[in-house]
mmCIF file of C-alpha atoms and ligand atoms in Angstrom:
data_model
loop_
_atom_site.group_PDB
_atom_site.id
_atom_site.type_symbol
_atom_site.label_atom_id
_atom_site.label_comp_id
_atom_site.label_asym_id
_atom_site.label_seq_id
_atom_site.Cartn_x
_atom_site.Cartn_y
_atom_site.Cartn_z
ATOM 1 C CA UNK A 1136 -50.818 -42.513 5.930
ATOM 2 C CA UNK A 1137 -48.258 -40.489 6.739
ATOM 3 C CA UNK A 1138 -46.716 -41.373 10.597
ATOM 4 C CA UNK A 1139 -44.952 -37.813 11.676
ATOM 5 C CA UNK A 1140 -42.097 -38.427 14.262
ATOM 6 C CA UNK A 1141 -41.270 -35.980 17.644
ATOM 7 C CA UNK A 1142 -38.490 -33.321 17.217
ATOM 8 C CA UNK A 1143 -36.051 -35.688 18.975
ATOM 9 C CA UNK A 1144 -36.839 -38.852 17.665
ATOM 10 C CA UNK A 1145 -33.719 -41.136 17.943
ATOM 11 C CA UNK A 1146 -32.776 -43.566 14.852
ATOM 12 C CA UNK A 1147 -34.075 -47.018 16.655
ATOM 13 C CA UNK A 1148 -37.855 -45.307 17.453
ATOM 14 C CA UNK A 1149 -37.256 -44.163 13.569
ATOM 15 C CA UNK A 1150 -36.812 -48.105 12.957
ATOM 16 C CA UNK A 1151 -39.229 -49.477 14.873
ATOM 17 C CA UNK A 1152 -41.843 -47.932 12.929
ATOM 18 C CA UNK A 1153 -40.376 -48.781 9.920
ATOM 19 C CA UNK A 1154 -40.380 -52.211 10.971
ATOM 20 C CA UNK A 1155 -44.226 -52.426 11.837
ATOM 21 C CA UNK A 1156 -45.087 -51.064 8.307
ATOM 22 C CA UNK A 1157 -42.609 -53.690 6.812
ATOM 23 C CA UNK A 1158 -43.999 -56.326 8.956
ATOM 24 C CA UNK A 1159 -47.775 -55.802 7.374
ATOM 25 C CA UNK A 1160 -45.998 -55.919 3.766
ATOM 26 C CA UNK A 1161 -46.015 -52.189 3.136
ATOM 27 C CA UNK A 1162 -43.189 -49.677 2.266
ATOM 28 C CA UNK A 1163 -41.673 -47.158 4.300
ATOM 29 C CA UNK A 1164 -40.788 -43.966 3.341
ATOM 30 C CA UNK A 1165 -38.803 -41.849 5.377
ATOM 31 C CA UNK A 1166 -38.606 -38.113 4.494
ATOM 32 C CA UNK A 1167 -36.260 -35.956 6.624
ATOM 33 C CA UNK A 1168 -38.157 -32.305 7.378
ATOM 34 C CA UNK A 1169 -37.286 -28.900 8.626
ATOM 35 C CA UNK A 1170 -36.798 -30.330 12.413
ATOM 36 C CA UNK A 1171 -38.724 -33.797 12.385
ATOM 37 C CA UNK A 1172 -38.506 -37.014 10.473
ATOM 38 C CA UNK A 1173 -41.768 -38.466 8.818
ATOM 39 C CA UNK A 1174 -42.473 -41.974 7.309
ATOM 40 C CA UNK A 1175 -44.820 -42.089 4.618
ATOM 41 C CA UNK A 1176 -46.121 -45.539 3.495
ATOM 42 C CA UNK A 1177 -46.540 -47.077 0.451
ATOM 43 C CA UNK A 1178 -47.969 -49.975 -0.996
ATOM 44 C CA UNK A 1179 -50.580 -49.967 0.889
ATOM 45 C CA UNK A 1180 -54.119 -52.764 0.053
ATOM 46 C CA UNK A 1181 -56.493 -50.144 1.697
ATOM 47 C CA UNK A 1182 -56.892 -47.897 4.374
ATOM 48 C CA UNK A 1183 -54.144 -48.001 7.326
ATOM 49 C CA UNK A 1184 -55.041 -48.268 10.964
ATOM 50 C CA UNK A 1185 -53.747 -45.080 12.628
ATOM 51 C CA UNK A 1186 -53.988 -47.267 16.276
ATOM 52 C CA UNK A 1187 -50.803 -48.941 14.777
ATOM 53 C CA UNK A 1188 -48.571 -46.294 15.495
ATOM 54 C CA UNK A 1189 -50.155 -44.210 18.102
ATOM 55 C CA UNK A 1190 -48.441 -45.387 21.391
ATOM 56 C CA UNK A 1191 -44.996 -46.303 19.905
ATOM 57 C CA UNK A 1192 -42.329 -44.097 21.611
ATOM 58 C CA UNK A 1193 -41.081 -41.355 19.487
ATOM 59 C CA UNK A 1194 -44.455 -40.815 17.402
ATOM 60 C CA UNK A 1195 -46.248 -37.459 17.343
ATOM 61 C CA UNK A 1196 -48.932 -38.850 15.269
ATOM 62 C CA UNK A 1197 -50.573 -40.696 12.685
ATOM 63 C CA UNK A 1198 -52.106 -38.438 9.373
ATOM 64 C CA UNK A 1199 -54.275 -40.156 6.686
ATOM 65 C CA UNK A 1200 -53.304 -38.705 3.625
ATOM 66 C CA UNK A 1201 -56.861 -37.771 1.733
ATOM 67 C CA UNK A 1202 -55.216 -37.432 -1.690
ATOM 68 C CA UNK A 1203 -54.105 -40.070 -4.139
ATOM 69 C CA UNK A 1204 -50.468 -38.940 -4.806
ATOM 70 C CA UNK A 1205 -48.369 -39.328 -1.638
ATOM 71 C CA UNK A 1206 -44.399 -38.420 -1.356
ATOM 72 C CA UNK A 1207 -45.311 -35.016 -3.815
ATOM 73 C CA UNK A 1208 -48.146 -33.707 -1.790
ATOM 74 C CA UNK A 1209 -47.627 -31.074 0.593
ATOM 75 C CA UNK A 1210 -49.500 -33.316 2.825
ATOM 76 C CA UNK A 1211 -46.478 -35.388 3.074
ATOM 77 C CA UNK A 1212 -43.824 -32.785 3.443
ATOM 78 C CA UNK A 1213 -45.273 -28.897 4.334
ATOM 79 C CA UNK A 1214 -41.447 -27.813 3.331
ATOM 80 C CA UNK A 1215 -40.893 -27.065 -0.345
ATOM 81 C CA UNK A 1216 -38.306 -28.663 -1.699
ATOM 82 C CA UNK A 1217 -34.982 -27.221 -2.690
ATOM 83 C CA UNK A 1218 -32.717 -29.006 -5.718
ATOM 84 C CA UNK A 1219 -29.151 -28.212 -5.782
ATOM 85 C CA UNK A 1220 -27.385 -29.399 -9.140
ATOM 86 C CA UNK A 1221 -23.503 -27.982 -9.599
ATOM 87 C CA UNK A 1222 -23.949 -25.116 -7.613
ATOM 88 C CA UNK A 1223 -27.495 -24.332 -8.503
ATOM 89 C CA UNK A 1224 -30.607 -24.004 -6.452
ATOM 90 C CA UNK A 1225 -33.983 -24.584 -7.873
ATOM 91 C CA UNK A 1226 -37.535 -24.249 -5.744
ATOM 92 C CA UNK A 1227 -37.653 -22.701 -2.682
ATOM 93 C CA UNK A 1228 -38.293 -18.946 -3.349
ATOM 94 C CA UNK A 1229 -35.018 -18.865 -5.945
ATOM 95 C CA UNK A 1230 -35.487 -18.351 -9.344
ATOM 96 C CA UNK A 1231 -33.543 -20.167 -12.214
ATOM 97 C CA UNK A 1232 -33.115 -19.289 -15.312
ATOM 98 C CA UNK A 1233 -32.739 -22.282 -18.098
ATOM 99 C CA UNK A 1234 -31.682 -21.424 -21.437
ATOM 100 C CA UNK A 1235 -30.370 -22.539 -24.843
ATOM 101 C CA UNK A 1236 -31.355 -23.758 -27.898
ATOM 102 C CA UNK A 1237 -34.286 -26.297 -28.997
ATOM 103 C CA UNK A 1238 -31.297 -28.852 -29.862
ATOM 104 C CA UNK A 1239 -27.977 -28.816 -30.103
ATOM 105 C CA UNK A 1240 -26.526 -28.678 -33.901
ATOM 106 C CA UNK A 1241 -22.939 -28.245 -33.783
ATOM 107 C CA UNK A 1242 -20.139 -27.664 -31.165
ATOM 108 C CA UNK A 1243 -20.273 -23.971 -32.086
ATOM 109 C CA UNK A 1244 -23.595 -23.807 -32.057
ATOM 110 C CA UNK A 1245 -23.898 -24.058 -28.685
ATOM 111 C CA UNK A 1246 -20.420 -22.683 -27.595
ATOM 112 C CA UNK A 1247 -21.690 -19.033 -29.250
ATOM 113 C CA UNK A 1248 -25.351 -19.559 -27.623
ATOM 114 C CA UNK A 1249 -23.927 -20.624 -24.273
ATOM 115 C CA UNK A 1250 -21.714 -17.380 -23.941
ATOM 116 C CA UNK A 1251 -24.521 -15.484 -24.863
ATOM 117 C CA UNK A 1252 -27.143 -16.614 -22.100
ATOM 118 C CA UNK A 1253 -24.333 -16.976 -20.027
ATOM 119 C CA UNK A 1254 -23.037 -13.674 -19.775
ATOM 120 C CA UNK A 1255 -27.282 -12.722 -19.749
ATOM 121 C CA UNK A 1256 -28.013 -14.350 -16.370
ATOM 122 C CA UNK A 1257 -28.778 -18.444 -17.091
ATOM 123 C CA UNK A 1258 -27.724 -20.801 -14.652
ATOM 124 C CA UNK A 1259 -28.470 -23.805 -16.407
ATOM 125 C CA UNK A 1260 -28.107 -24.287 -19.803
ATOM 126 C CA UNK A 1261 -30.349 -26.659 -22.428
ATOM 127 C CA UNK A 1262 -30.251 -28.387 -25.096
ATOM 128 C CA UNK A 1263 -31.691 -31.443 -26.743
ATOM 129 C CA UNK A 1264 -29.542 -34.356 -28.405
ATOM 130 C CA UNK A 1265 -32.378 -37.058 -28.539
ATOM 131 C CA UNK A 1266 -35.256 -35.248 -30.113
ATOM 132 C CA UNK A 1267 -38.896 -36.480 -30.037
ATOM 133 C CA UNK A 1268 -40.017 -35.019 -33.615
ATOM 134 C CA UNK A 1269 -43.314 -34.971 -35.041
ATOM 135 C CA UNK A 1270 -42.397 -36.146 -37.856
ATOM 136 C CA UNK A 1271 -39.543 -38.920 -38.753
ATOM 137 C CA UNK A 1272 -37.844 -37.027 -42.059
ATOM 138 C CA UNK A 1273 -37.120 -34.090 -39.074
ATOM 139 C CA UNK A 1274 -33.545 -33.671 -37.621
ATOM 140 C CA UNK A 1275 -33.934 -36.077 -34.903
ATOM 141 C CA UNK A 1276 -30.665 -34.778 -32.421
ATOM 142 C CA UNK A 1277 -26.684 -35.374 -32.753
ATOM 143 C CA UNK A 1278 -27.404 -38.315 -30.527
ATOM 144 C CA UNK A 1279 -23.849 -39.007 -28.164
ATOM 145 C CA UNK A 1280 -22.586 -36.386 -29.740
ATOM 146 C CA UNK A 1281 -24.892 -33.763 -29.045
ATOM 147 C CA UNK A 1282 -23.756 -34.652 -25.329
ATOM 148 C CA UNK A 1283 -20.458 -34.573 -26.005
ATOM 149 C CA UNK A 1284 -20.553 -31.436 -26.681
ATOM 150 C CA UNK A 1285 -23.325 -30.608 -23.668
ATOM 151 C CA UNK A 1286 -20.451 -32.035 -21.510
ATOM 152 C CA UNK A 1287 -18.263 -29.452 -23.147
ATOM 153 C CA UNK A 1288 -20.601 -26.504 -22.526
ATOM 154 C CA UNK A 1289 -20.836 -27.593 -19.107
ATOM 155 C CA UNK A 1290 -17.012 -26.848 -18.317
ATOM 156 C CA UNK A 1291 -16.452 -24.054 -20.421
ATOM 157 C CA UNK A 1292 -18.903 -22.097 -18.896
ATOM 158 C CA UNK A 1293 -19.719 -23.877 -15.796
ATOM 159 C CA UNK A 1294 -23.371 -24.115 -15.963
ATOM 160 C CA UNK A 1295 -25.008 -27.942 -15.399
ATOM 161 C CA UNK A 1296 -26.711 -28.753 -18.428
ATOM 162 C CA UNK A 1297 -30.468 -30.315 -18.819
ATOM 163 C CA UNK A 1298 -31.241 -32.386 -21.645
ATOM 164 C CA UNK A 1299 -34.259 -34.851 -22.922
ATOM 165 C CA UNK A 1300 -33.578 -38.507 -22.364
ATOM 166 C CA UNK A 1301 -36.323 -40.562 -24.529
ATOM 167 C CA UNK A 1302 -36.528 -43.731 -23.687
ATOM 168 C CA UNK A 1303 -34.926 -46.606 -21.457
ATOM 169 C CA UNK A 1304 -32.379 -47.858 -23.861
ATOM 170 C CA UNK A 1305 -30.562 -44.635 -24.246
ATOM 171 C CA UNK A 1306 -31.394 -43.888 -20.298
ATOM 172 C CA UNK A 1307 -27.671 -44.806 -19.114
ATOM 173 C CA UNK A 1308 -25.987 -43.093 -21.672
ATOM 174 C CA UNK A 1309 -27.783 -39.621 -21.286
ATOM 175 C CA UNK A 1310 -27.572 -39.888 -17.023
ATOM 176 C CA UNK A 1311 -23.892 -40.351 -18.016
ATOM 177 C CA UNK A 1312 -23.647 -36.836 -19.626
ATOM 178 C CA UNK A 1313 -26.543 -34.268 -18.150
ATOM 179 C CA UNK A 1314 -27.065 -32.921 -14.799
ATOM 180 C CA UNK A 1315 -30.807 -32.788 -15.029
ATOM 181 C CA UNK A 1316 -32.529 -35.710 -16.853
ATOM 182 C CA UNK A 1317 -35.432 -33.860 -18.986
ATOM 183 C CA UNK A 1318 -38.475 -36.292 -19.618
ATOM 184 C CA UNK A 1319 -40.529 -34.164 -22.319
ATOM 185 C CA UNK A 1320 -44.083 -34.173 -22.843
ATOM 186 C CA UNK A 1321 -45.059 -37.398 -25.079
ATOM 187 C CA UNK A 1322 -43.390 -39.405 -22.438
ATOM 188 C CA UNK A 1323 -44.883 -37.799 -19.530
ATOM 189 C CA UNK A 1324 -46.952 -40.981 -18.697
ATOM 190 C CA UNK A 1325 -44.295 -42.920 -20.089
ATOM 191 C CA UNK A 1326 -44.416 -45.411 -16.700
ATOM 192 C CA UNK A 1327 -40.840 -47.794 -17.254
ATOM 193 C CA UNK A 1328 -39.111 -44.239 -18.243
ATOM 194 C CA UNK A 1329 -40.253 -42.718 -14.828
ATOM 195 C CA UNK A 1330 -39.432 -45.776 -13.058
ATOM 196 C CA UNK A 1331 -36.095 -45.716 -14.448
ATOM 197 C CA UNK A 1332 -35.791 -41.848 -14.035
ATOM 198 C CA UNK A 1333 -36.864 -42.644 -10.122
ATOM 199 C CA UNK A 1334 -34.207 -45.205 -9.770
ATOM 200 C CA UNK A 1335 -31.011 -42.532 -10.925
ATOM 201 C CA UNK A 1336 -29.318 -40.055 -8.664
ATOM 202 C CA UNK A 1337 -30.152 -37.186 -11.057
ATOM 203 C CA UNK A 1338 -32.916 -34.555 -10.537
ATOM 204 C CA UNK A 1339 -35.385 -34.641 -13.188
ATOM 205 C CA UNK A 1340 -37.196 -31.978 -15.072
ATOM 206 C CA UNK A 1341 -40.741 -33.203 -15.791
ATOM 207 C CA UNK A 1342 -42.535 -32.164 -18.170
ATOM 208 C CA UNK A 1343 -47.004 -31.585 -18.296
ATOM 209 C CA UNK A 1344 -48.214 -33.989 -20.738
ATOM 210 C CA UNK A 1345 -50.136 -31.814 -23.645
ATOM 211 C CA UNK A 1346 -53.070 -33.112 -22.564
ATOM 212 C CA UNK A 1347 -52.983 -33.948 -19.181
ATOM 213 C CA UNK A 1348 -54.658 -32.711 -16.188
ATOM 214 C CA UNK A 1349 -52.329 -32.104 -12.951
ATOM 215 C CA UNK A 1350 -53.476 -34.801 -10.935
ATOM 216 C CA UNK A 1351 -52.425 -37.076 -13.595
ATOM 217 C CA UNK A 1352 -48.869 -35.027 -13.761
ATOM 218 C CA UNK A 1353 -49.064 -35.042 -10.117
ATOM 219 C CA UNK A 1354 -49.191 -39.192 -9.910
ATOM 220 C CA UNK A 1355 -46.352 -39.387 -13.184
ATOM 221 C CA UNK A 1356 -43.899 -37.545 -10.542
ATOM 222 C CA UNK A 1357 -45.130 -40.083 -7.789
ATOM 223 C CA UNK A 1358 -43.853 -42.872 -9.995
ATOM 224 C CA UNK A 1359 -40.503 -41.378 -10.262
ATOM 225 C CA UNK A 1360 -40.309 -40.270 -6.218
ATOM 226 C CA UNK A 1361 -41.848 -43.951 -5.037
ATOM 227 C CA UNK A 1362 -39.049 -45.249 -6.724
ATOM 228 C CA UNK A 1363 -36.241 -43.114 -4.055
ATOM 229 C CA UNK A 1364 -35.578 -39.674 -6.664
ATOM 230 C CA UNK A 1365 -36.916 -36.996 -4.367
ATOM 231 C CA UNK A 1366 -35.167 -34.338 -6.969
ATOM 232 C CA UNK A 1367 -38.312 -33.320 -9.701
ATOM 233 C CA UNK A 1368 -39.318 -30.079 -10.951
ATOM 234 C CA UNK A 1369 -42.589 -29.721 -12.787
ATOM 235 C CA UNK A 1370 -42.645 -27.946 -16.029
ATOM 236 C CA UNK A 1371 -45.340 -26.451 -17.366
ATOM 237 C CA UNK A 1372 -45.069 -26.544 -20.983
ATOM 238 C CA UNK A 1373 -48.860 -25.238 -22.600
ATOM 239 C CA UNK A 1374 -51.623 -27.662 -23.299
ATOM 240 C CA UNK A 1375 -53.501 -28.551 -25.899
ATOM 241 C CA UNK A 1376 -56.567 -25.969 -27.046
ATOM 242 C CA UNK A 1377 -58.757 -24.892 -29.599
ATOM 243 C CA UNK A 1378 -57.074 -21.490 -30.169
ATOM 244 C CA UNK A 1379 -54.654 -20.859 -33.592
ATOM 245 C CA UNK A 1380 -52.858 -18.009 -31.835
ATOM 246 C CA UNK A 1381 -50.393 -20.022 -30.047
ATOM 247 C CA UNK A 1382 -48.871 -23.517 -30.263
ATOM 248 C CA UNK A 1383 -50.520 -24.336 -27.114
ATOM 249 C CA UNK A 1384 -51.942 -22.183 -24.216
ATOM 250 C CA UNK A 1385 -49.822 -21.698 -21.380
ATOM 251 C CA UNK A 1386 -52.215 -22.551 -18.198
ATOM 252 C CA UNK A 1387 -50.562 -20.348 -15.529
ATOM 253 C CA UNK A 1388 -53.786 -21.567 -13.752
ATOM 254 C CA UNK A 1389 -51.441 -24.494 -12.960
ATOM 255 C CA UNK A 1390 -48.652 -22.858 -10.785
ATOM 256 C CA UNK A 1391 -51.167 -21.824 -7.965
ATOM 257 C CA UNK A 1392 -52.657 -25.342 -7.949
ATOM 258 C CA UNK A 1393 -49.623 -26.664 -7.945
ATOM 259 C CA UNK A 1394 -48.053 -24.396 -4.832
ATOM 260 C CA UNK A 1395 -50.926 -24.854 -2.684
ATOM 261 C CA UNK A 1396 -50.376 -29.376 -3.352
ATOM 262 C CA UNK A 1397 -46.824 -29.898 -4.156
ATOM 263 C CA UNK A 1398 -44.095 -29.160 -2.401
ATOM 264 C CA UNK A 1399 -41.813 -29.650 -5.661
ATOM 265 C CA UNK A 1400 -40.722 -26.824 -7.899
ATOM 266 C CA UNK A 1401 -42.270 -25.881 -10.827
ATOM 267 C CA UNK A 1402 -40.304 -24.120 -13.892
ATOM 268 C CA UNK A 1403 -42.552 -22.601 -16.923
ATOM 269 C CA UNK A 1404 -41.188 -23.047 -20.316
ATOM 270 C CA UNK A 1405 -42.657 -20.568 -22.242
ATOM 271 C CA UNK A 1406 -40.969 -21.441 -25.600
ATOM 272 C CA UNK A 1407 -43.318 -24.487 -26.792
ATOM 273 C CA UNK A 1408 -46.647 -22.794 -25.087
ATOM 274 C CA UNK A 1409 -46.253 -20.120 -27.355
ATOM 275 C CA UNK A 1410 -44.818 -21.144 -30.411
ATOM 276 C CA UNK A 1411 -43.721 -17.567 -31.636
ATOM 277 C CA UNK A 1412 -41.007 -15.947 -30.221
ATOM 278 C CA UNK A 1413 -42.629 -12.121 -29.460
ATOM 279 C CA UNK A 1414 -44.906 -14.074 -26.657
ATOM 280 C CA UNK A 1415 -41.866 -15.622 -24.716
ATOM 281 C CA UNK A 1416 -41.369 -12.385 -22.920
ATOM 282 C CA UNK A 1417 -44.759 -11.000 -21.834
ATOM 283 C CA UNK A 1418 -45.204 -14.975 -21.092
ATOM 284 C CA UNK A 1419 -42.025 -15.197 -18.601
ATOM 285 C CA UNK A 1420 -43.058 -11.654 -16.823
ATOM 286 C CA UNK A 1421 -46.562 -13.519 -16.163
ATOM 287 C CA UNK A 1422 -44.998 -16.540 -15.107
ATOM 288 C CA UNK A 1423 -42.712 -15.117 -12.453
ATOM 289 C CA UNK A 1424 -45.473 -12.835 -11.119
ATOM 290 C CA UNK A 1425 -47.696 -15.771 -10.589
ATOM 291 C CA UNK A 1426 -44.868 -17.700 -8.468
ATOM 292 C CA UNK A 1427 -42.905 -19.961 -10.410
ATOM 293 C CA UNK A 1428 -39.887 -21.024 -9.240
ATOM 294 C CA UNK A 1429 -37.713 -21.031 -12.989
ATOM 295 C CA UNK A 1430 -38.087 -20.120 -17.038
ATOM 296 C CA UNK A 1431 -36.837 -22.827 -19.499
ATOM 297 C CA UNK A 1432 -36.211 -20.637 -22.583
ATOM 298 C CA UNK A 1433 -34.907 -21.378 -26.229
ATOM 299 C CA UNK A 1434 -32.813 -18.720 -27.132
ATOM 300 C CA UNK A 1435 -31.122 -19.315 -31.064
ATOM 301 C CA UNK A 1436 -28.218 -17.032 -32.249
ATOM 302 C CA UNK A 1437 -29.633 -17.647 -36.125
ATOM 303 C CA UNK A 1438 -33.106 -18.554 -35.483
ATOM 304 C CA UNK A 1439 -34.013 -18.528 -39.335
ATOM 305 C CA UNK A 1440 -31.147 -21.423 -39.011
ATOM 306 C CA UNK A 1441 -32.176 -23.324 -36.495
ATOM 307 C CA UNK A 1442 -32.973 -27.159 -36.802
ATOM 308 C CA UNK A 1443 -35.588 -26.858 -34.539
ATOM 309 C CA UNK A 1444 -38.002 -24.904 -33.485
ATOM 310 C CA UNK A 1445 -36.514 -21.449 -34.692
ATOM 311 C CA UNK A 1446 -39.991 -19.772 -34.750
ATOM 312 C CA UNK A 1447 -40.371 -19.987 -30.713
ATOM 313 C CA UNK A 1448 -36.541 -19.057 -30.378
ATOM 314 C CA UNK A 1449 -35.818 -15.635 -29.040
ATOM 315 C CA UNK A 1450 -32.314 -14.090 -29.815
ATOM 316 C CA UNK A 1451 -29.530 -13.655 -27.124
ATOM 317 C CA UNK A 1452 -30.396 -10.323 -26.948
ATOM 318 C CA UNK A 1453 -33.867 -11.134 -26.356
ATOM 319 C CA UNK A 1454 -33.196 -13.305 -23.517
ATOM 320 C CA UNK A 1455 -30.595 -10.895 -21.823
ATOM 321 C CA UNK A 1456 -34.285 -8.288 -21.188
ATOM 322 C CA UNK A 1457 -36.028 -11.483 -20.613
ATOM 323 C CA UNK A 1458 -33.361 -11.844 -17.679
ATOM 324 C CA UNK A 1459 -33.789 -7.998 -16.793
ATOM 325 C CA UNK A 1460 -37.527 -8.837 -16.477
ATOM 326 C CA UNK A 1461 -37.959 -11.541 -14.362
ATOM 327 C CA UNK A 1462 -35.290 -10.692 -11.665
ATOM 328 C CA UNK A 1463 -37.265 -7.338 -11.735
ATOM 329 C CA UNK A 1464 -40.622 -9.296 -11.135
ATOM 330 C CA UNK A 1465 -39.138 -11.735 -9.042
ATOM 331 C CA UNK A 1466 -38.124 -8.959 -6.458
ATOM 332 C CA UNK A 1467 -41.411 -7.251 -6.310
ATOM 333 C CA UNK A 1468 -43.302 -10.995 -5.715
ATOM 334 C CA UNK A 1469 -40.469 -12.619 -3.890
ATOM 335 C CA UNK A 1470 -41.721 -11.947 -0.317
ATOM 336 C CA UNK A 1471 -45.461 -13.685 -1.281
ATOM 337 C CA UNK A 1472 -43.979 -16.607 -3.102
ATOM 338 C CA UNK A 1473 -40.813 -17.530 -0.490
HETATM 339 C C1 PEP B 2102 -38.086 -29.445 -25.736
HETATM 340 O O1 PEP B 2102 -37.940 -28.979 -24.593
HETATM 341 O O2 PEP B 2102 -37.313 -29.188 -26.678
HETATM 342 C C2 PEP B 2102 -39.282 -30.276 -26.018
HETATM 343 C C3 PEP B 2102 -39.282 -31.168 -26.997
HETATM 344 O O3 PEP B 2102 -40.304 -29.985 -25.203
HETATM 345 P P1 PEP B 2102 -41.766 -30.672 -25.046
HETATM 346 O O4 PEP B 2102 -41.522 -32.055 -24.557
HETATM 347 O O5 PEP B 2102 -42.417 -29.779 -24.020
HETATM 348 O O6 PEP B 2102 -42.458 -30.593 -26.373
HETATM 349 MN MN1 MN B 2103 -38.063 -27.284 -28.728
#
């Protein structure tokens, strides 16, 4: 149920409606709109009885909301939602640009990459310091001092940084360092991480689990919003398929979908759907044209080098025409996707 408030509302009508869900043991919500306030409630046992709010003073009216995620649906709020991190704007017809490499291997490592996608066009740069390997014998991250030097990246070239945090005992120490908390695809239904990640003042990049349909996605960023962080992007990552071509199989499909129910921003990372670095580009143009609001790109300056994923990693040069081409697509779709 979602209980929408007039234009001019004041604060005590805003409470006393909050205070009759509260009273019947449910949560209240609050989510301040364009021009209006509404009150989504949570923790509902069943279905809510719209009579309950429909002559309080102050109340437009009463919505059921038919689907089972809540405070992501655009149900709940018809606005999309705009993130600002360090200057930055994500969702809302802008498009951001997120590069750097898989992980980060050495100070100048990612001093030389940063430059380089920096002078290109990114806004935000990346770069992993816990990594979730497949296998254990793999470099698994610099750990602190991966972040360390993320921090250092982040006032050289003023761009906020993104980076994977893995689990809840290293939670504090990576919302200490990053501006966007990154919660990659094995831990996508990881439920005490997305509590955790709802509980923290950071916007969080979410990643699609490899097998998992949106809905389920859709109710993983629930868990994180229910707990108060209204600040998630979607990332759409490739899923899991049959074919040999790619890694995965990027399923634009998604963004669509995902416009018409969510009002949150979604960012493609085309790097781990393909696998192979000659796809990122044709891959990025496709993404832009079909609406997304942001690319997440690895970009190496020695690929062959690279500790991680140097296959999927385009050069800087790569990613400064990557750039070209979706600022070029972005201003021919722009008008349809704002
Ligand atoms: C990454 O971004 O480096 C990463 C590990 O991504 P994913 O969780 O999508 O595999
Ligand atoms: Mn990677």
């Amino acid at each position: 149920m979602l209980v929408v408030m007039e234009k001019g509302a004041g604060a005590e009508q805003i409470e006393k409606v909050i205070q009759v869900i509260e009273a019947r043991g449910m949560t209240a919500r609050p989510i301040p709109g364009g021009d209006r306030v509404s009150i989504g409630i949570l923790n509902n046992k069943g279905p809510v009885d719209q009579a309950l709010f429909q002559g309080l003073p102050g109340v437009k009216e009463a919505i059921p909301v038919t689907r089972p995620y809540k405070l992501v649906s655009r149900e709940v709020q018809p606005e999309d939602t705009l993130i600002q991190v360090g200057g930055v704007c994500i969702g809302n017809g802008h498009l951001t640009l997120i590069a750097g490499p898989c992980a980060v291997e050495s100070e100048n490592q990612a001093m030389t990459i940063a430059e380089k996608v920096k002078a290109a066009g990114a806004h935000i740069f990346r770069g992993g310091a816990f990594k979730p390997r497949t296998s254990p014998y793999s470099f698994q991250g610099l750990g602190e001092e991966g972040l360390k030097i993320l921090a250092k990246v982040r006032e050289r070239f003023d761009m906020p940084i993104v980076t994977e945090v893995m689990d809840t005992d290293t939670f504090a120490l990576v919302e200490r360092y990053t501006d966007i908390l990154q919660i990659g695809t094995r831990n996508m239904q990881n439920y005490s991480l997305l509590k955790r990640a709802g509980q923290s003042k950071r916007p969080v990049l979410l990643k699609r689990g490899m097998s998992a349909t949106i809905e389920e996605w859709f109710m993983a960023a629930e868990y994180i919003m229910s707990e108060g962080n209204p600040n998630i992007m979607l990332c759409e990552r490739g899923v899991r398929t049959f074919v040999r071509h790619s890694r995965n199989t990027l399923d634009l499909s998604a963004v669509p979908v995902i416009l018409r129910e969510s009002h949150l921003p979604v960012i493609i990372d085309p790097s781990h759907a393909a696998g192979y670095r000659d796809q990122v580009i044709p891959l990025s143009r496709a993404s832009v044209a079909v609406g997304a609001h942001g690319l997440m790109v690895e970009v190496h300056h020695a690929p062959e080098e690279a500790l991680s994923d140097g296959a999927q990693s385009l050069l800087p040069e790569q990613f400064a025409e990557l750039s070209h081409w979706a600022d070029a697509v972005h201003a021919l779709v722009k008008p349809d996707v704002a």
